[in-house]
Short mmCIF file of C-alpha atoms and ligand atoms in Angstrom, two decimals:
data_model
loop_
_atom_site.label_atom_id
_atom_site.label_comp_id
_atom_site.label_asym_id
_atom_site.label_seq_id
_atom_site.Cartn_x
_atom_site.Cartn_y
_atom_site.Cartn_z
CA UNK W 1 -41.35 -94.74 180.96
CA UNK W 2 -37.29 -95.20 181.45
CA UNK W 3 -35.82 -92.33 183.25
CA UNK W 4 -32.80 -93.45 183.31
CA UNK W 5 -31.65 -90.98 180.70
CA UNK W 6 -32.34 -88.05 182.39
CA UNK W 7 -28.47 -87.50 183.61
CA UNK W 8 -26.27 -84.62 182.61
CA UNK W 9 -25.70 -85.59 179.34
CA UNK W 10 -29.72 -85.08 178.05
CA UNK W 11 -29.89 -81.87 179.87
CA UNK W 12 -26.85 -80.96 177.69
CA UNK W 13 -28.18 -82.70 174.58
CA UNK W 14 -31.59 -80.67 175.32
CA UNK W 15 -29.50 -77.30 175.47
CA UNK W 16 -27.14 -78.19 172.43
CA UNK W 17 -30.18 -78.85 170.15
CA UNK W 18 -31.43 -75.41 170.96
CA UNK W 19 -28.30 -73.91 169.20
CA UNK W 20 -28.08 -73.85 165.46
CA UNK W 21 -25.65 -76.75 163.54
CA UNK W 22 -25.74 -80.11 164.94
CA UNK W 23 -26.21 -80.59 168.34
CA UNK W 24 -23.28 -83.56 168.60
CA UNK W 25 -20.82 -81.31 167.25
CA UNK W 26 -21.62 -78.80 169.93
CA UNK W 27 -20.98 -80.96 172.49
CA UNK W 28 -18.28 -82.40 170.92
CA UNK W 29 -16.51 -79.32 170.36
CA UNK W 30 -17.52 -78.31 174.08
CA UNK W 31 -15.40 -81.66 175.16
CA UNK W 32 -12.12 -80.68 173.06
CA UNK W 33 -12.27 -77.38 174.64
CA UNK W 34 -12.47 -78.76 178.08
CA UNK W 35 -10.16 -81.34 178.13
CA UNK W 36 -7.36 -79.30 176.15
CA UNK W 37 -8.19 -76.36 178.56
CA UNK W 38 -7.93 -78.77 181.77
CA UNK W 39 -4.76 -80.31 180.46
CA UNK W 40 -3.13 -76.47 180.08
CA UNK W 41 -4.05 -75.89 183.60
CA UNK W 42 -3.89 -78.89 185.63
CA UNK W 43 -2.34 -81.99 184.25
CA UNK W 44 0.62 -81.01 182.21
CA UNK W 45 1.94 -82.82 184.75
CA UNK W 46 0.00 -85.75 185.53
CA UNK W 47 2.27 -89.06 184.63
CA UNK W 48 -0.96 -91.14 183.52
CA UNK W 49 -1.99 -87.88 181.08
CA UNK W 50 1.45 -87.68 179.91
CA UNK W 51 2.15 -91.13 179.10
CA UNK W 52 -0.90 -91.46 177.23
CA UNK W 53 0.50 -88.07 175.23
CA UNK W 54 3.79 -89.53 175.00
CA UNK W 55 2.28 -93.32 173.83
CA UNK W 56 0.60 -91.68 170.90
CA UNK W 57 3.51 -89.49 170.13
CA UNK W 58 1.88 -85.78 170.83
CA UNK W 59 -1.44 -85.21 169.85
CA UNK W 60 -2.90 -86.19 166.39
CA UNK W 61 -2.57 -82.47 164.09
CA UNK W 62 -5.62 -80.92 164.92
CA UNK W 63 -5.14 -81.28 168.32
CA UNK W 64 -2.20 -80.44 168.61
CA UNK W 65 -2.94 -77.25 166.67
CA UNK W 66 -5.98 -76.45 168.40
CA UNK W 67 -3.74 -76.66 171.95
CA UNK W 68 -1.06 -74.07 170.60
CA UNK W 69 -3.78 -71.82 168.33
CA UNK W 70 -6.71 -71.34 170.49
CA UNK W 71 -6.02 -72.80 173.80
CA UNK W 72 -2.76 -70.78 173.46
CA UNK W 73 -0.66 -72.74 175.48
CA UNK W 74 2.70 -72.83 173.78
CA UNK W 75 4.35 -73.47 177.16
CA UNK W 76 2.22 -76.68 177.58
CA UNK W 77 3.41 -77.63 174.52
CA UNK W 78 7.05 -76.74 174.54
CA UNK W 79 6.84 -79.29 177.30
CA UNK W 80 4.90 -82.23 176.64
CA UNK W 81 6.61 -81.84 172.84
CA UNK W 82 9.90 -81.80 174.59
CA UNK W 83 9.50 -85.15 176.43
CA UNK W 84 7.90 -86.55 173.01
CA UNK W 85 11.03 -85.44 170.91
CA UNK W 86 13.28 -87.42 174.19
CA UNK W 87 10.96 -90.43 174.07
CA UNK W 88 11.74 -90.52 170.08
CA UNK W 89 15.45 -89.88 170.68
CA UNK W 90 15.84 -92.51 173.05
CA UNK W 91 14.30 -95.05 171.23
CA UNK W 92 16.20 -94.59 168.15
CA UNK W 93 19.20 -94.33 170.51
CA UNK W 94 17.99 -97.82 171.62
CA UNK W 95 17.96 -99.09 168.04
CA UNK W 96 14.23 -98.82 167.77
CA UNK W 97 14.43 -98.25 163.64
CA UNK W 98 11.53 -96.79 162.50
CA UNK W 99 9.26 -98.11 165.62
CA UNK W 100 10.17 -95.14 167.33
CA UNK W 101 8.16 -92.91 165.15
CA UNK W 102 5.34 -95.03 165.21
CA UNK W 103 2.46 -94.20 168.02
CA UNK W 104 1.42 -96.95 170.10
CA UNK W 105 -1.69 -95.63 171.40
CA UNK W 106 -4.59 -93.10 169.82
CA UNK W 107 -4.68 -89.04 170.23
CA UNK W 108 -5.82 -88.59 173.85
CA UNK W 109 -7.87 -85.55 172.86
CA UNK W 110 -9.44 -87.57 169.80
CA UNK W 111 -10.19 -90.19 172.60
CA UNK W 112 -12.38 -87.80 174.74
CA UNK W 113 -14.09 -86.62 171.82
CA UNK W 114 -15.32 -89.93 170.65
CA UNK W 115 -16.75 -90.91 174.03
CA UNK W 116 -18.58 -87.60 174.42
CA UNK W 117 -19.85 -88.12 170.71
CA UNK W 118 -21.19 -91.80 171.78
CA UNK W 119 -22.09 -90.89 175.12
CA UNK W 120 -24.69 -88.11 172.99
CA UNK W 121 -25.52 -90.17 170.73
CA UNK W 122 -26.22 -93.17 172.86
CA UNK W 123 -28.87 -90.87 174.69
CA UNK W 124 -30.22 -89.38 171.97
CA UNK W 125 -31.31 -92.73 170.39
CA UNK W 126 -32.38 -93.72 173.69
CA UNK W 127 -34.63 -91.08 174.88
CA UNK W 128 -35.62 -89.97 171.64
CA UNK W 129 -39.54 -90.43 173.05
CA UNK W 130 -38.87 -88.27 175.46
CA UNK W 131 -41.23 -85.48 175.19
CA UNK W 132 -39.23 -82.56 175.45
CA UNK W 133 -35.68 -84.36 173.67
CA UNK W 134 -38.46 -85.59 170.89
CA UNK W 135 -39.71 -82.04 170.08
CA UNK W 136 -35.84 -80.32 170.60
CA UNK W 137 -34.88 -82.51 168.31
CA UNK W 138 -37.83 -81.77 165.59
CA UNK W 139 -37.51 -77.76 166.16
CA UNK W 140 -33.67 -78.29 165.67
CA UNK W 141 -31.32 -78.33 162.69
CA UNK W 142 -30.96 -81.75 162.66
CA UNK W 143 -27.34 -83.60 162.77
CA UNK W 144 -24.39 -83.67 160.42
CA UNK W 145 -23.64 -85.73 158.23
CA UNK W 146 -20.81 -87.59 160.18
CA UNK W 147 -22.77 -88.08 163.20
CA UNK W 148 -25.90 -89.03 160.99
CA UNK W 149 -23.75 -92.39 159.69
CA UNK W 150 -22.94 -92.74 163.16
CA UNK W 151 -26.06 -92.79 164.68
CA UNK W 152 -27.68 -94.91 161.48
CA UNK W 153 -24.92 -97.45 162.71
CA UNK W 154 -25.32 -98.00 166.62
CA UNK W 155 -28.32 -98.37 168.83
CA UNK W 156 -31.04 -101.20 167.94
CA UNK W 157 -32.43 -101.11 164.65
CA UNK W 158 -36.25 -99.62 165.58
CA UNK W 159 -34.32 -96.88 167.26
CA UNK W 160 -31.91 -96.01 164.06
CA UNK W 161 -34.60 -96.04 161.79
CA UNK W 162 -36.73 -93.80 163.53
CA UNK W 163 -33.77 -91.49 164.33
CA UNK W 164 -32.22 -91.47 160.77
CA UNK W 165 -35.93 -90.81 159.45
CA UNK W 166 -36.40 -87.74 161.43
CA UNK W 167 -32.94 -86.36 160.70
CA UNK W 168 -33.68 -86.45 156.89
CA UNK W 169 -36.20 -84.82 157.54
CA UNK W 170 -34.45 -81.46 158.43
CA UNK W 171 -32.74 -81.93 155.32
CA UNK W 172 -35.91 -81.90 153.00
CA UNK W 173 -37.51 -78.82 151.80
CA UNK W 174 -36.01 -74.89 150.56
CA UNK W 175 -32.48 -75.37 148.82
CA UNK W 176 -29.48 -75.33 150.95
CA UNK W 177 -27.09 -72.42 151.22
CA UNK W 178 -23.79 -73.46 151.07
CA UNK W 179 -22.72 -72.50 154.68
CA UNK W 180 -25.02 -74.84 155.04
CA UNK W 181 -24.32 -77.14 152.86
CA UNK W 182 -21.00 -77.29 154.35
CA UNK W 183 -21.73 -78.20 158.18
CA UNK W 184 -24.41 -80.65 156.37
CA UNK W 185 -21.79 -82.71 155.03
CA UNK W 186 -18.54 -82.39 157.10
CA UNK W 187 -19.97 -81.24 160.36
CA UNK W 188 -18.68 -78.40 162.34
CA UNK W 189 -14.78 -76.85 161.67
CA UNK W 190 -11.95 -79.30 163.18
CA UNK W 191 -14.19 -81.84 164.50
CA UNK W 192 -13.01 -84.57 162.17
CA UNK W 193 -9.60 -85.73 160.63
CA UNK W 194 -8.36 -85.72 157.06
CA UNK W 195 -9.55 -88.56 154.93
CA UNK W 196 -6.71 -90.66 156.12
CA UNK W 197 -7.76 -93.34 153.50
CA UNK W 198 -7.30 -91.01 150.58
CA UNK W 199 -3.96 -89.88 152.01
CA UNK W 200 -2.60 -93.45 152.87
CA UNK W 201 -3.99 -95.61 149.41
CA UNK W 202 -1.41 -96.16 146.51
CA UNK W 203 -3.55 -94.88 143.87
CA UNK W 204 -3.84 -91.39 143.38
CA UNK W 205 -4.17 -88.30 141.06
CA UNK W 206 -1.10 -86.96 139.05
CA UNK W 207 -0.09 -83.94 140.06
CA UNK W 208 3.05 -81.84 138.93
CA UNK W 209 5.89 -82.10 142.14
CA UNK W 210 5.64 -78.56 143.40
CA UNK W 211 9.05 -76.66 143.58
CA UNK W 212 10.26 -77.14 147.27
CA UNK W 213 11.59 -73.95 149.20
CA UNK W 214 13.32 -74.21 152.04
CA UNK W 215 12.21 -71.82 155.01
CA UNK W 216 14.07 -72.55 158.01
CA UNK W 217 16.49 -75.42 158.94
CA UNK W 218 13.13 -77.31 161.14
CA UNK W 219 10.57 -76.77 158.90
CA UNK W 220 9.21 -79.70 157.10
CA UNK W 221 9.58 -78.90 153.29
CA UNK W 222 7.03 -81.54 151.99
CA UNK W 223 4.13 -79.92 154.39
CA UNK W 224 5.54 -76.37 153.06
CA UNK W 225 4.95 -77.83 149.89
CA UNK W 226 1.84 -78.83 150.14
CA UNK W 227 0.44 -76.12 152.03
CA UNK W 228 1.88 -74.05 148.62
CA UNK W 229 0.41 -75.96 146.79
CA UNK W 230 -3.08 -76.03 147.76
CA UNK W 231 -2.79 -73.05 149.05
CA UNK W 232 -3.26 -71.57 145.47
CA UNK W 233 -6.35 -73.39 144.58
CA UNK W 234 -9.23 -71.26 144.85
CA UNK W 235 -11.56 -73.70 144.76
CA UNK W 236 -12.05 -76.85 145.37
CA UNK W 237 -14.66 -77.35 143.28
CA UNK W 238 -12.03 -76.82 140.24
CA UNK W 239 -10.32 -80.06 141.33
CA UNK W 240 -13.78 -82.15 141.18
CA UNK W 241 -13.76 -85.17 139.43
CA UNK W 242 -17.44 -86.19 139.41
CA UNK W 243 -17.20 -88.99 142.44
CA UNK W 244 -15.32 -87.55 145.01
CA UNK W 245 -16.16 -84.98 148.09
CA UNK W 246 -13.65 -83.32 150.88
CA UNK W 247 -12.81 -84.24 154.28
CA UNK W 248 -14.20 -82.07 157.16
CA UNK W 249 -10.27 -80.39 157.57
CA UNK W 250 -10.07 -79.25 153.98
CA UNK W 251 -14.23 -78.71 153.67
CA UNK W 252 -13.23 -75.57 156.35
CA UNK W 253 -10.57 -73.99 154.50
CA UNK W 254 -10.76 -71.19 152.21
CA UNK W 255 -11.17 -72.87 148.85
CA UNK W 256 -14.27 -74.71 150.59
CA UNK W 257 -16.38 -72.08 150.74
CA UNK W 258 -18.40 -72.40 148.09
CA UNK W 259 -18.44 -75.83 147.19
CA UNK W 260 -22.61 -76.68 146.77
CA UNK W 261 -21.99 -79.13 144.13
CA UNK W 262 -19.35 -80.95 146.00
CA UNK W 263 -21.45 -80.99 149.12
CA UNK W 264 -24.79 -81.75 147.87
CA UNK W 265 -23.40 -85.09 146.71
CA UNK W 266 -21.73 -85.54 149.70
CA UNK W 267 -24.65 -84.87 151.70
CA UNK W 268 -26.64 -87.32 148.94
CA UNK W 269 -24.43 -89.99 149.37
CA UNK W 270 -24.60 -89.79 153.04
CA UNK W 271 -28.41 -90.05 153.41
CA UNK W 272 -28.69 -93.34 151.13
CA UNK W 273 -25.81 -95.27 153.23
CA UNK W 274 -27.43 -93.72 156.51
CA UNK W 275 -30.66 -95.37 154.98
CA UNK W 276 -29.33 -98.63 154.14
CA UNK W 277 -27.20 -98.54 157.96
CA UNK W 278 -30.83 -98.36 159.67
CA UNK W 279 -32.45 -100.49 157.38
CA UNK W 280 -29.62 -103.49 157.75
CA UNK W 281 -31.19 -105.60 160.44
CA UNK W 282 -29.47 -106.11 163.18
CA UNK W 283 -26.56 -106.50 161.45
CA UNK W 284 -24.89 -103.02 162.17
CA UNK W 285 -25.03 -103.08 165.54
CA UNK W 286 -21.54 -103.80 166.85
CA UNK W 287 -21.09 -104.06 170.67
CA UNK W 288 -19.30 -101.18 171.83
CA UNK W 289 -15.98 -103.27 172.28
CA UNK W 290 -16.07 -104.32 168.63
CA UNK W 291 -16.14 -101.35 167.47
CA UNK W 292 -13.77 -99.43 169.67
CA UNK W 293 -11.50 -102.74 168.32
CA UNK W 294 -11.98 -101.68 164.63
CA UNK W 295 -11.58 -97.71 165.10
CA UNK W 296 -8.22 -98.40 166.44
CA UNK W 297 -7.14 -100.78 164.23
CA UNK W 298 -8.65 -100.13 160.67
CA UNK W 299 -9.97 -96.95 159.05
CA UNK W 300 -10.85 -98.42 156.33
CA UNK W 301 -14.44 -99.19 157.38
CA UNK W 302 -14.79 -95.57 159.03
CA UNK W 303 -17.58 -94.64 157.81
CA UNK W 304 -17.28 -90.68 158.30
CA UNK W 305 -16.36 -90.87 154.15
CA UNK W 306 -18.44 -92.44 152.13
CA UNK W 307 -16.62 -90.05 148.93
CA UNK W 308 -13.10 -89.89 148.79
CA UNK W 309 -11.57 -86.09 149.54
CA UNK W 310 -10.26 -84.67 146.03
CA UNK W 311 -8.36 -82.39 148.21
CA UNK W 312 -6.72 -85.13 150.51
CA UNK W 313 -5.88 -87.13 147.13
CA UNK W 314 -4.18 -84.29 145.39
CA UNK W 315 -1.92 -83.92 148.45
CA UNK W 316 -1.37 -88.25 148.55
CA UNK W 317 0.51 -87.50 145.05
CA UNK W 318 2.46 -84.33 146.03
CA UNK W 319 3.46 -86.54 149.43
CA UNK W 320 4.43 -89.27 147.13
CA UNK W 321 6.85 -87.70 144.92
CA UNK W 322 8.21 -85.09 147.60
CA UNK W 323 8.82 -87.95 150.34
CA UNK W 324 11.80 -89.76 148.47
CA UNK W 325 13.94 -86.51 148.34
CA UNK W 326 15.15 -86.56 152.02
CA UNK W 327 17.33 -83.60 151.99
CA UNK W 328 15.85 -82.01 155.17
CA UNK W 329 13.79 -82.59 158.64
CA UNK W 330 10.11 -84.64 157.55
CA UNK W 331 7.71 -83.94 160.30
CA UNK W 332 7.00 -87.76 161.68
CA UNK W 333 3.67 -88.30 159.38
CA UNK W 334 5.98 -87.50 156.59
CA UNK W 335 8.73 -89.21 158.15
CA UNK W 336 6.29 -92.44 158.36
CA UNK W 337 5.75 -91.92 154.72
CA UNK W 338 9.15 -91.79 153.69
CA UNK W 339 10.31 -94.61 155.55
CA UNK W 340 7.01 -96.90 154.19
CA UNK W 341 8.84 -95.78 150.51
CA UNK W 342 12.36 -95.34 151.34
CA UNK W 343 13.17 -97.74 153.99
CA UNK W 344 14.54 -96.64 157.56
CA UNK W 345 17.64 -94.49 155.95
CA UNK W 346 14.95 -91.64 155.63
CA UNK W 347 15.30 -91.42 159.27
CA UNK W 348 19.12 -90.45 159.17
CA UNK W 349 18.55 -86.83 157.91
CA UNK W 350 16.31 -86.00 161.44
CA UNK W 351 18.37 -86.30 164.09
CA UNK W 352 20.34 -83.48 163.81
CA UNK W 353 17.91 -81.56 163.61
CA UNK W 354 16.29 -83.08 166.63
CA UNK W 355 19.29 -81.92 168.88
CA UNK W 356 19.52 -78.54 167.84
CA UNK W 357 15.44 -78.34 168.50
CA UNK W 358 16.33 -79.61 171.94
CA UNK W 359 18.98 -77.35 172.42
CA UNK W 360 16.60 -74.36 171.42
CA UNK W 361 13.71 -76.07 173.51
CA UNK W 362 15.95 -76.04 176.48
CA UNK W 363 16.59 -72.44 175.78
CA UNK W 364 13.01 -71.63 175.56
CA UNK W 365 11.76 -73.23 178.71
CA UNK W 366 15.18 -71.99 180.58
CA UNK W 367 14.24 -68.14 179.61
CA UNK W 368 9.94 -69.22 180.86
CA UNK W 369 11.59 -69.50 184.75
CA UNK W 370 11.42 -65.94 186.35
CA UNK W 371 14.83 -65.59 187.32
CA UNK W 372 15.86 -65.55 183.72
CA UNK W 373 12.88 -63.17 182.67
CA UNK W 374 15.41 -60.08 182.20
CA UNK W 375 17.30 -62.16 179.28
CA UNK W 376 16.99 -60.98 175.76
CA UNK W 377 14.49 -63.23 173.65
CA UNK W 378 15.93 -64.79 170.19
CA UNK W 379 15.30 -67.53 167.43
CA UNK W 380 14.40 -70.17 170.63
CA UNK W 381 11.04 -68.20 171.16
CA UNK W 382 10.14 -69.87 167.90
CA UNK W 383 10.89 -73.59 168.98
CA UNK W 384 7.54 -74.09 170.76
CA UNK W 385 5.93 -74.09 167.12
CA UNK W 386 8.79 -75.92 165.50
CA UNK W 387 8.87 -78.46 167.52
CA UNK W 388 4.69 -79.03 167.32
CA UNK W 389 4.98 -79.37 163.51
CA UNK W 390 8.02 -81.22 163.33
CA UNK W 391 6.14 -83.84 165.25
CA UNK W 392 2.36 -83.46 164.47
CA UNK W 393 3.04 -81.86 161.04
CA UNK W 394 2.42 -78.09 160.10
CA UNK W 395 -1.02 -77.06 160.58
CA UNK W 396 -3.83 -78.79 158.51
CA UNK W 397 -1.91 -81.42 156.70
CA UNK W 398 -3.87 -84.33 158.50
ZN1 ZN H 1 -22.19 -83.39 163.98
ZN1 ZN H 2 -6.70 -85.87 168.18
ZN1 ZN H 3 5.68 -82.67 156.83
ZN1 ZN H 4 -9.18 -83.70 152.62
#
């Protein structure tokens, strides 16, 4: 029998699989907490950590959310956003155009999650006769559906089949409740993006323009919009339109609570394609290089949404009619829009804006050094945050 397996990784796989949810996303979420926690701590500093930050522009919105909300470093931040906002400046400043808001490398964070997800998975599939994995595994609640098309796409095709088999297993039998229904389909909260597809494709719904208010001068006021805007839906089951599902990031939010309908056929959908993955010869299995080569350069055979998010589209066709009226600071993924429908003038009404942030950044970070403790705090304690939307985009919007 191959031993091989029995590293670190299938001692953690073996104690993940005795926890309820699926047993990827545990570990998973255990990496994002890690490496966020690690960078707070010890390499806020490091130049190879940073340059990888400042090559993909600041971490991708979840991350970068995750880092301020529940690592709670908004120091961290202030900093590595600071140097993001200079490498932006200078590259406009350099005549750059509308390069300069374009990253050139993925979300570090998002990078160490998908090698701890394929690290998992890889021993999962490969040990799955080991005794003890083999009956974790059965006495578990199975895996998500995410990691299920994942799995029922890598490994060799004995493996899969076995491995997607067993996992539908756990799905059989009493009716789901929708809690979880919900993990079921999207896997556990914040482990995967929007439905980036949905957001980026030409076609989508019609929905009325929302009114656009104006909070404060760095706010973005398309992502206020939308955030208004589906912020008043109660359900997201009242925006189904027969074929579509949601994306894990708007699955997790309030109006996703109760969506059974929307997640059965999620869930549905995903067990058929997982089926026809493990059934497809050896056709599915990529070498890892391959596939690294096609996450980075195409979503659109990611295969994490098999239904389009209804949520994700309804905010495509707010973003579309919002991002030509450039009358204030677009966070850079609406900035990217704008400038894909406006051309590179949309970038004019930013960099004012970007100054003052850096002016109030500088503040912020001045007042952090102990001899300046005594000073009295004002409207810089707040640039930490502004600065993290105005680059990532306010919280949840991808
Ligand atoms: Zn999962
Ligand atoms: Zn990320
Ligand atoms: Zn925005
Ligand atoms: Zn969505």
């Amino acid at each position: 029998m191959r031993t091989v397996y029995r590293h670190g990784t299938f001692y953690d796989l073996l104690e993940a699989l005795a926890q309820p949810g699926c047993a990827i996303c545990t570990l998973v979420a255990r990496t994002r907490w890690r490496y966020l926690d690690s960078l707070a701590y010890e390499n806020v500093n490091d130049p190879g950590v940073r340059a990888r930050i400042r090559a993909a522009l600041g971490f991708c919105n979840r991350h970068a959310w995750y880092f301020v909300e529940t690592v709670r470093e908004v120091f961290g931040a202030a900093i590595i956003y600071r140097d993001i906002l200079h490498t932006v400046q200078r590259a406009v400043a350099r005549g750059a155009g509308s390069r300069a808001i374009e990253p050139a490398g993925p979300c570090p964070a998002c990078e160490a999650e998908r090698q701890a997800a394929e690290d998992a998975l890889t021993v999962l599939t490969e040990a799955f006769d080991d005794p003890d994995l083999h009956r974790a595994f059965e006495r578990s609640d199975g895996l998500c559906g995410p990691h299920l098309l994942q799995v029922a796409a890598t490994g060799r095709t004995d493996e899969r089949r076995r491995l997607v088999a067993a996992s539908l297993e756990h799905q059989q039998g009493n009716g789901m409740t929708p809690p979880q229904a919900r993990w079921r389909a999207v896997g556990a909260p914040g482990l995967f993006p929007t439905d980036e597809q949905a957001l980026t494709s030409g076609e989508s719904d019609r929905v009325a323009a929302p009114s656009v208010e104006l909070a404060d001068p760095f706010t973005c006021p398309v992502c206020t919009a939308v955030r208004s805007d589906l912020d008043r839906i109660a359900s997201w089951e009242s925006l189904d339109n027969q074929i579509g599902g949601l994306c894990n990031v708007h699955a997790w939010m309030p109006p996703g609570q109760d969506c059974l309908k929307l997640y059965t056929r999620q869930i549905t959908t995903m067990a058929q394609r997982a089926r026809e993955l493990a059934e497809a010869g050896g056709k599915a299995w990529l070498p890892r290089a391959v596939r690294e080569l096609r996450q980075r350069h195409s979503r659109a055979d990611d295969m994490s949404f098999p239904l389009s998010c209804i949520a994700c589209r309804r905010q495509a066709a707010i973003e579309r009619s919002l991002c030509t009226l450039i009358v204030r600071p677009l966070c850079l993924p609406h900035l990217r829009r704008a400038v894909r429908q406006n051309g590179p003038e949309a970038m004019a009404a930013v960099r004012s804006s970007w100054r003052d942030l850096d002016h109030l950044l500088g503040e912020y970070l001045r007042k952090e050094d102990y001899r300046f403790r005594g000073e009295p705090r004002g409207i810089e304690q707040k640039s930490p945050r502004w600065i993290v939307a105005l680059i990532s985009g306010a919280p949840g919007i991808r």
